[in-house]
Amino acid sequence: MKVLKFGGTSVANAHNINLVKNIVVTANGNKTIVVVSAFGGVTDQLLQTAKLAASNDKSYRTILNEIEERHLTTIKELIPIHSQSKVLSIVKSELNSLETLLEGAYLIEETTPQLLDKIVSYGESLSSYIISEYFITDGLNAIHKDSRELIKTDESHGKAMVDFELTNSNCRDFFSNSSNEIIILGGFISSSKKGNPTTLGRGGSDYTAAIIAGAIDAEILEIWTDVSGMYTANPKIVKQAKPIPLISYEEAMELSHFGAKVLYPPSIQPVFSKGISINIKNTFDPQHPGTFITKNPSSKEESVRGISHVEHISLLSIEGPGMVGIYGISKRFFEVLSLAEISVVLITQASSEHSICVGVSILDADRAVKALNTSFEYEISQGKIKPIIVEEDLSIIALVGDNMKNHQGLSGKMFSTLGKNNVNIRAIAQGASERNISAVINTNDVKKALNALHEEFFEENIKQLNLFVMGVGNVGSKFLNQIKQQKKYLKDNLKLNLRVIGISNSRTMYFDENGISLNSWENLLPTGEKADKAKFFDTINTLNYRNSIFVDNTASHEVSETYNKYLKNSISVVTCNKIACSSEYKNYKNLKELARQYNAPFLFETNVGAGLPIIDTLKHLIASGDRILKIQAVLSGSLNFVFNNFNDETTFHDVVKQAQEEGYTEPDPKIDLSGIDVMRKILILARESGNQLDIDDIENQPFLPQESLDTKNNKDFFASLKKYEDDFQKMYSDAVKNDSKLKYVAQFENGKASVGLQQIPKGHDFYNLEGSDNIVLFYTERYPNQPMIIKGAGAGADVTASGIFADIIRIGNF
Ligand code: ADP
Ligand code: ASP
Ligand code: MG
């Protein structure tokens, strides 16, 4: 005999019930027992009608009408017209009785647990009856059985205790004597020995099926639901979760106890004791093998089998000097909770015995606190124990696996993963069986924590990086394009999964939690909401994704002022905007500190030399113990362009004009020509080499005449360049006379930085610098005479974008 249970979604409507029939027909047992839930959502609706009626709210009738409509429509869709009338009239009469019960609750403005059980029982009693009539009229050898006649319980309404002796013997008698091939029963519902309707707790249809399977020694228990098995994590929260092919009873029990709703926890016991396997399968994908829950499944699988979580947890702690070494405090503590019928989900006690901490359902928290404070009233009044401390809005996440005990370092990995993602851990528990490691965390961190842990333990180390990009102009659009091209490569080769979740320009911003399509972001962005820097941050912070990265491709001062907020919330920052790192030293230092403190990288490789690995190299030199003696560099692509093209056949004015027109300079070319941009760059290099420097400490010998520097607009600026052409020509001819070329050089040595135009003699590393190339010479203790040289294109949107990209990959490997 086989027992098949179909959940609420599987029987939600006529179409689904038809799928159920096909599955039952192909089950091929000599006898098939079919346990069904109420039509999906009906149990919730019934509870709601009761609640409304008891609070004297007439709108319960609207919901009741919906329930009626749903059942009648399903009958009409399933059962041929000529057989409908009997079924319709029986169901209508049942619904009338339900209405009478609700009217009673409405009049006396009250429901009792006993009445609630009566009301809620209609869900399964109606669904099982309708499905059985459908099977029968369709020609199957089927019969309906009221499970309340078989499953016997005590009188604890809402979640009754099963009397197994009586129930098992009822089941054996009934099923061995029944001659039908298919027997259909409602799950969840039962009755007390006195004959009152009772129920087995929410999700209890699984339990009904397991009880029957255990009683009759079924060959298998199949739980048919809306997902393809028990997953490595809740598939609604973790998109990458996968069905677990094989799992032990103990593991399944732990996972379901810690929130894997797909199986009601008590359901395992009745089949476990008989060694009957459970197969969890998907009604909507019947070919999928689903999950097998068995004894000793092969365990060469992962050490962690699944991750689950329970929400709505409160932590209660008892602590105080009076607890140390006093015998029996924990005994009393747990006795009080047990007498108050409070189930404890998690326990931790520090070995100092200074405190005991338990996790209970939020619904039990008030009662527990009252009971404990009353019981320890004397000790509290004596100051030996503090009043119970309560923390709310918490959840438990648990790693589960029989094999975890054989693997070292799992808890280390778990906690460091949570730590890296800035998930605050409030309490920890590890069972002595080492089948479960649990941590209590804030509920709003659950999604992030589950995904981060899942990635760590199940996803072949594929790490998801969630990008939020501000500034999608020249550099930004190139950057998005590069991601589009490299996405697959990164996933296959570096195990990095890059998703762009948010983008913004100065007008609009656009978010898509599933990742913005990089083929159509240009069309999507204008459809987004109005751009707002504060809201951009708030959205990222509320999404609370692991590995979130804010990418600043703007040159905006205001945007650079938001970095601290990102870092403080463990959101990494990658930027090509130089403003923050060349602002006041205090601010630069603070951002670096925040990055360290909150485990959120702050990377700005493109601040110097675009995509050239200058800052990264510097960091590696220092980290490996080298010391920077001197930095000499040509760091301005714009100035290089100007001096490489300026000679006695051109005019300085025309070359600068050309540089401006071709986009080699800022729109205001004075920013480049005055040396400000180069000052910022050498300042950043000096700081990154460990020196405390500010922009005012940098010596700048301008080559422009004061009059040009003082101009207020581009027109006057260019006019002044014309006026001083002779001076510029003299600078050029002086250099030629000395067999030299003009280069704008930045230098840092002995704590002092300077920038200025220099004559570079033939043979010098800078002499042959082409186009807009940059070059940096690092003289260090290890490279004292022959410097380490980094040279290459130091400007341009493409190389800058690739530098940003490189920073993102650094974070991925972090
Ligand atoms: P049914 O109505 O068939 O009994 P339930 O809603 O009770 O179905 O349980 C199935 C649901 O359990 C899934 O749709 C899924 O959202 C949820 N769930 C939570 N954790 C897990 C998990 N680890 N594996 C599979 N499903 C899970
Ligand atoms: N219908 C009941 C519930 O929704 C029992 C079940 O579906 O398992 O809780
Ligand atoms: Mg269920």
Short mmCIF file of N, CA and C in Angstrom, two decimals, residues 564-657:
data_model
loop_
_atom_site.label_atom_id
_atom_site.label_comp_id
_atom_site.label_asym_id
_atom_site.label_seq_id
_atom_site.Cartn_x
_atom_site.Cartn_y
_atom_site.Cartn_z
N ASN A 564 30.58 57.44 3.03
CA ASN A 564 30.63 56.96 4.42
C ASN A 564 29.36 56.20 4.81
N LYS A 565 28.21 56.65 4.29
CA LYS A 565 26.96 55.95 4.60
C LYS A 565 26.99 54.52 4.05
N TYR A 566 27.49 54.39 2.84
CA TYR A 566 27.55 53.06 2.23
C TYR A 566 28.47 52.15 3.06
N LEU A 567 29.66 52.64 3.34
CA LEU A 567 30.63 51.80 4.04
C LEU A 567 30.11 51.39 5.41
N LYS A 568 29.48 52.33 6.09
CA LYS A 568 28.96 52.03 7.44
C LYS A 568 27.91 50.94 7.41
N ASN A 569 27.31 50.70 6.25
CA ASN A 569 26.32 49.64 6.14
C ASN A 569 26.87 48.45 5.37
N SER A 570 28.20 48.34 5.40
CA SER A 570 28.88 47.20 4.77
C SER A 570 28.63 47.11 3.28
N ILE A 571 28.40 48.24 2.65
CA ILE A 571 28.28 48.24 1.19
C ILE A 571 29.61 48.76 0.64
N SER A 572 30.26 47.96 -0.19
CA SER A 572 31.57 48.37 -0.72
C SER A 572 31.41 49.56 -1.65
N VAL A 573 32.49 50.32 -1.80
CA VAL A 573 32.46 51.47 -2.71
C VAL A 573 33.62 51.35 -3.70
N VAL A 574 33.29 51.47 -4.98
CA VAL A 574 34.32 51.51 -6.03
C VAL A 574 34.11 52.82 -6.78
N THR A 575 35.18 53.59 -6.96
CA THR A 575 34.96 54.89 -7.58
C THR A 575 36.12 55.34 -8.45
N CYS A 576 35.78 56.04 -9.53
CA CYS A 576 36.83 56.68 -10.32
C CYS A 576 36.85 58.17 -10.00
N ASN A 577 35.96 58.57 -9.10
CA ASN A 577 35.85 59.97 -8.69
C ASN A 577 36.97 60.25 -7.66
N LYS A 578 37.83 61.23 -7.98
CA LYS A 578 39.02 61.47 -7.14
C LYS A 578 38.72 62.31 -5.91
N ILE A 579 37.52 62.90 -5.86
CA ILE A 579 37.29 63.95 -4.85
C ILE A 579 37.47 63.45 -3.42
N ALA A 580 36.90 62.28 -3.11
CA ALA A 580 36.97 61.82 -1.72
C ALA A 580 38.40 61.58 -1.28
N CYS A 581 39.17 60.90 -2.12
CA CYS A 581 40.51 60.52 -1.70
C CYS A 581 41.48 61.68 -1.68
N SER A 582 41.12 62.78 -2.37
CA SER A 582 42.02 63.93 -2.34
C SER A 582 41.42 65.06 -1.49
N SER A 583 40.34 64.74 -0.78
CA SER A 583 39.77 65.75 0.12
C SER A 583 40.63 65.80 1.39
N GLU A 584 40.17 66.49 2.40
CA GLU A 584 40.90 66.59 3.66
C GLU A 584 41.41 65.22 4.12
N TYR A 585 42.60 65.16 4.66
CA TYR A 585 43.18 63.89 5.09
C TYR A 585 42.25 63.13 6.04
N LYS A 586 41.62 63.90 6.94
CA LYS A 586 40.74 63.32 7.95
C LYS A 586 39.62 62.49 7.28
N ASN A 587 39.08 63.06 6.23
CA ASN A 587 37.99 62.39 5.54
C ASN A 587 38.48 61.11 4.83
N TYR A 588 39.61 61.22 4.14
CA TYR A 588 40.21 60.06 3.47
C TYR A 588 40.45 58.93 4.48
N LYS A 589 41.05 59.31 5.60
CA LYS A 589 41.41 58.35 6.64
C LYS A 589 40.15 57.68 7.20
N ASN A 590 39.14 58.52 7.42
CA ASN A 590 37.89 58.01 7.98
C ASN A 590 37.27 56.97 7.04
N LEU A 591 37.28 57.23 5.76
CA LEU A 591 36.69 56.27 4.81
C LEU A 591 37.48 54.96 4.82
N LYS A 592 38.79 55.07 4.89
CA LYS A 592 39.61 53.85 4.94
C LYS A 592 39.30 53.04 6.21
N GLU A 593 39.13 53.78 7.31
CA GLU A 593 38.82 53.13 8.59
C GLU A 593 37.47 52.41 8.52
N LEU A 594 36.48 53.13 7.97
CA LEU A 594 35.14 52.54 7.87
C LEU A 594 35.18 51.26 7.04
N ALA A 595 35.95 51.32 5.96
CA ALA A 595 36.04 50.14 5.10
C ALA A 595 36.57 48.94 5.88
N ARG A 596 37.57 49.22 6.73
CA ARG A 596 38.16 48.14 7.53
C ARG A 596 37.14 47.64 8.55
N GLN A 597 36.56 48.61 9.27
CA GLN A 597 35.65 48.28 10.37
C GLN A 597 34.44 47.50 9.90
N TYR A 598 33.90 47.88 8.75
CA TYR A 598 32.66 47.25 8.29
C TYR A 598 32.89 46.22 7.19
N ASN A 599 34.16 45.83 7.02
CA ASN A 599 34.43 44.77 6.08
C ASN A 599 33.93 45.05 4.67
N ALA A 600 33.99 46.31 4.28
CA ALA A 600 33.48 46.70 2.98
C ALA A 600 34.61 47.38 2.22
N PRO A 601 35.16 46.72 1.22
CA PRO A 601 36.26 47.35 0.49
C PRO A 601 35.89 48.72 -0.08
N PHE A 602 36.87 49.63 -0.02
CA PHE A 602 36.73 50.96 -0.63
C PHE A 602 37.87 51.05 -1.64
N LEU A 603 37.56 50.93 -2.93
CA LEU A 603 38.61 50.84 -3.94
C LEU A 603 38.49 51.96 -4.98
N PHE A 604 39.66 52.51 -5.35
CA PHE A 604 39.65 53.68 -6.24
C PHE A 604 40.86 53.64 -7.16
N GLU A 605 41.15 52.44 -7.66
CA GLU A 605 42.32 52.27 -8.53
C GLU A 605 42.35 53.30 -9.66
N THR A 606 41.18 53.61 -10.21
CA THR A 606 41.12 54.50 -11.38
C THR A 606 41.35 55.97 -11.04
N ASN A 607 41.56 56.27 -9.74
CA ASN A 607 41.85 57.67 -9.41
C ASN A 607 43.20 58.12 -9.96
N VAL A 608 44.08 57.14 -10.18
CA VAL A 608 45.41 57.47 -10.70
C VAL A 608 45.69 56.54 -11.88
N GLY A 609 45.91 57.12 -13.05
CA GLY A 609 46.32 56.31 -14.20
C GLY A 609 45.23 55.42 -14.77
N ALA A 610 43.98 55.82 -14.63
CA ALA A 610 42.83 55.07 -15.16
C ALA A 610 42.93 53.58 -14.84
N GLY A 611 43.05 52.74 -15.87
CA GLY A 611 43.03 51.30 -15.62
C GLY A 611 44.38 50.72 -15.21
N LEU A 612 45.43 51.51 -15.18
CA LEU A 612 46.74 50.95 -14.82
C LEU A 612 46.75 50.51 -13.35
N PRO A 613 47.36 49.37 -13.06
CA PRO A 613 47.33 48.87 -11.67
C PRO A 613 48.36 49.58 -10.80
N ILE A 614 48.16 50.86 -10.56
CA ILE A 614 49.17 51.63 -9.82
C ILE A 614 48.95 51.51 -8.31
N ILE A 615 47.71 51.80 -7.89
CA ILE A 615 47.45 51.78 -6.44
C ILE A 615 47.55 50.35 -5.91
N ASP A 616 47.05 49.42 -6.69
CA ASP A 616 47.10 48.03 -6.26
C ASP A 616 48.55 47.56 -6.09
N THR A 617 49.40 47.94 -7.02
CA THR A 617 50.81 47.56 -6.93
C THR A 617 51.44 48.18 -5.68
N LEU A 618 51.13 49.45 -5.48
CA LEU A 618 51.65 50.15 -4.31
C LEU A 618 51.25 49.42 -3.02
N LYS A 619 49.99 49.05 -2.97
CA LYS A 619 49.50 48.34 -1.77
C LYS A 619 50.24 47.03 -1.56
N HIS A 620 50.45 46.31 -2.66
CA HIS A 620 51.14 45.03 -2.53
C HIS A 620 52.58 45.21 -2.08
N LEU A 621 53.24 46.23 -2.63
CA LEU A 621 54.62 46.49 -2.21
C LEU A 621 54.67 46.71 -0.71
N ILE A 622 53.76 47.58 -0.23
CA ILE A 622 53.78 47.93 1.20
C ILE A 622 53.40 46.73 2.06
N ALA A 623 52.33 46.02 1.62
CA ALA A 623 51.87 44.89 2.42
C ALA A 623 52.96 43.83 2.53
N SER A 624 53.81 43.72 1.51
CA SER A 624 54.84 42.68 1.57
C SER A 624 56.10 43.18 2.26
N GLY A 625 56.03 44.37 2.83
CA GLY A 625 57.12 44.84 3.67
C GLY A 625 58.09 45.80 2.99
N ASP A 626 57.79 46.18 1.78
CA ASP A 626 58.68 47.13 1.10
C ASP A 626 58.36 48.56 1.59
N ARG A 627 59.29 49.48 1.34
CA ARG A 627 59.06 50.87 1.75
C ARG A 627 59.29 51.77 0.55
N ILE A 628 58.40 52.72 0.36
CA ILE A 628 58.50 53.61 -0.81
C ILE A 628 59.51 54.72 -0.49
N LEU A 629 60.53 54.85 -1.34
CA LEU A 629 61.51 55.91 -1.13
C LEU A 629 61.16 57.13 -1.97
N LYS A 630 60.73 56.86 -3.20
CA LYS A 630 60.44 57.99 -4.09
C LYS A 630 59.45 57.55 -5.16
N ILE A 631 58.56 58.47 -5.50
CA ILE A 631 57.66 58.20 -6.62
C ILE A 631 57.89 59.33 -7.62
N GLN A 632 58.08 58.95 -8.86
CA GLN A 632 58.19 59.96 -9.92
C GLN A 632 57.22 59.53 -10.99
N ALA A 633 56.42 60.49 -11.47
CA ALA A 633 55.38 60.04 -12.38
C ALA A 633 54.92 61.12 -13.32
N VAL A 634 54.47 60.67 -14.47
CA VAL A 634 53.74 61.57 -15.37
C VAL A 634 52.31 61.05 -15.35
N LEU A 635 51.43 61.85 -14.81
CA LEU A 635 50.11 61.31 -14.48
C LEU A 635 48.97 62.01 -15.19
N SER A 636 49.31 62.93 -16.10
CA SER A 636 48.21 63.62 -16.74
C SER A 636 48.20 63.32 -18.23
N GLY A 637 47.20 62.56 -18.63
CA GLY A 637 47.03 62.25 -20.05
C GLY A 637 46.84 63.54 -20.84
N SER A 638 46.12 64.50 -20.27
CA SER A 638 45.83 65.74 -20.99
C SER A 638 47.10 66.54 -21.22
N LEU A 639 47.92 66.67 -20.16
CA LEU A 639 49.14 67.46 -20.32
C LEU A 639 50.13 66.76 -21.24
N ASN A 640 50.12 65.45 -21.20
CA ASN A 640 50.98 64.71 -22.12
C ASN A 640 50.61 64.98 -23.56
N PHE A 641 49.32 64.93 -23.79
CA PHE A 641 48.84 65.19 -25.14
C PHE A 641 49.29 66.58 -25.59
N VAL A 642 49.13 67.55 -24.71
CA VAL A 642 49.48 68.93 -25.05
C VAL A 642 50.97 69.02 -25.37
N PHE A 643 51.83 68.52 -24.46
CA PHE A 643 53.28 68.71 -24.68
C PHE A 643 53.85 67.79 -25.74
N ASN A 644 53.15 66.69 -26.05
CA ASN A 644 53.63 65.84 -27.14
C ASN A 644 53.30 66.46 -28.50
N ASN A 645 52.31 67.32 -28.52
CA ASN A 645 51.92 67.92 -29.80
C ASN A 645 52.43 69.35 -30.00
N PHE A 646 52.91 69.96 -28.94
CA PHE A 646 53.35 71.35 -29.01
C PHE A 646 54.80 71.42 -29.50
N ASN A 647 55.03 72.23 -30.54
CA ASN A 647 56.39 72.45 -31.02
C ASN A 647 56.46 73.80 -31.74
N ASP A 648 57.55 74.05 -32.44
CA ASP A 648 57.68 75.38 -33.04
C ASP A 648 56.84 75.54 -34.31
N GLU A 649 56.15 74.46 -34.70
CA GLU A 649 55.27 74.60 -35.87
C GLU A 649 53.82 74.79 -35.48
N THR A 650 53.53 74.57 -34.21
CA THR A 650 52.14 74.76 -33.74
C THR A 650 52.16 75.93 -32.76
N THR A 651 50.95 76.30 -32.31
CA THR A 651 50.93 77.27 -31.21
C THR A 651 50.35 76.57 -30.00
N PHE A 652 50.76 77.05 -28.82
CA PHE A 652 50.28 76.45 -27.58
C PHE A 652 48.76 76.55 -27.51
N HIS A 653 48.28 77.70 -27.91
CA HIS A 653 46.83 77.94 -27.91
C HIS A 653 46.11 76.88 -28.74
N ASP A 654 46.59 76.61 -29.95
CA ASP A 654 45.90 75.67 -30.84
C ASP A 654 45.93 74.24 -30.30
N VAL A 655 47.06 73.89 -29.71
CA VAL A 655 47.17 72.52 -29.19
C VAL A 655 46.21 72.31 -28.03
N VAL A 656 46.14 73.31 -27.15
CA VAL A 656 45.22 73.18 -26.00
C VAL A 656 43.78 73.12 -26.52
N LYS A 657 43.51 73.95 -27.50
CA LYS A 657 42.16 73.96 -28.09
C LYS A 657 41.81 72.57 -28.63
#
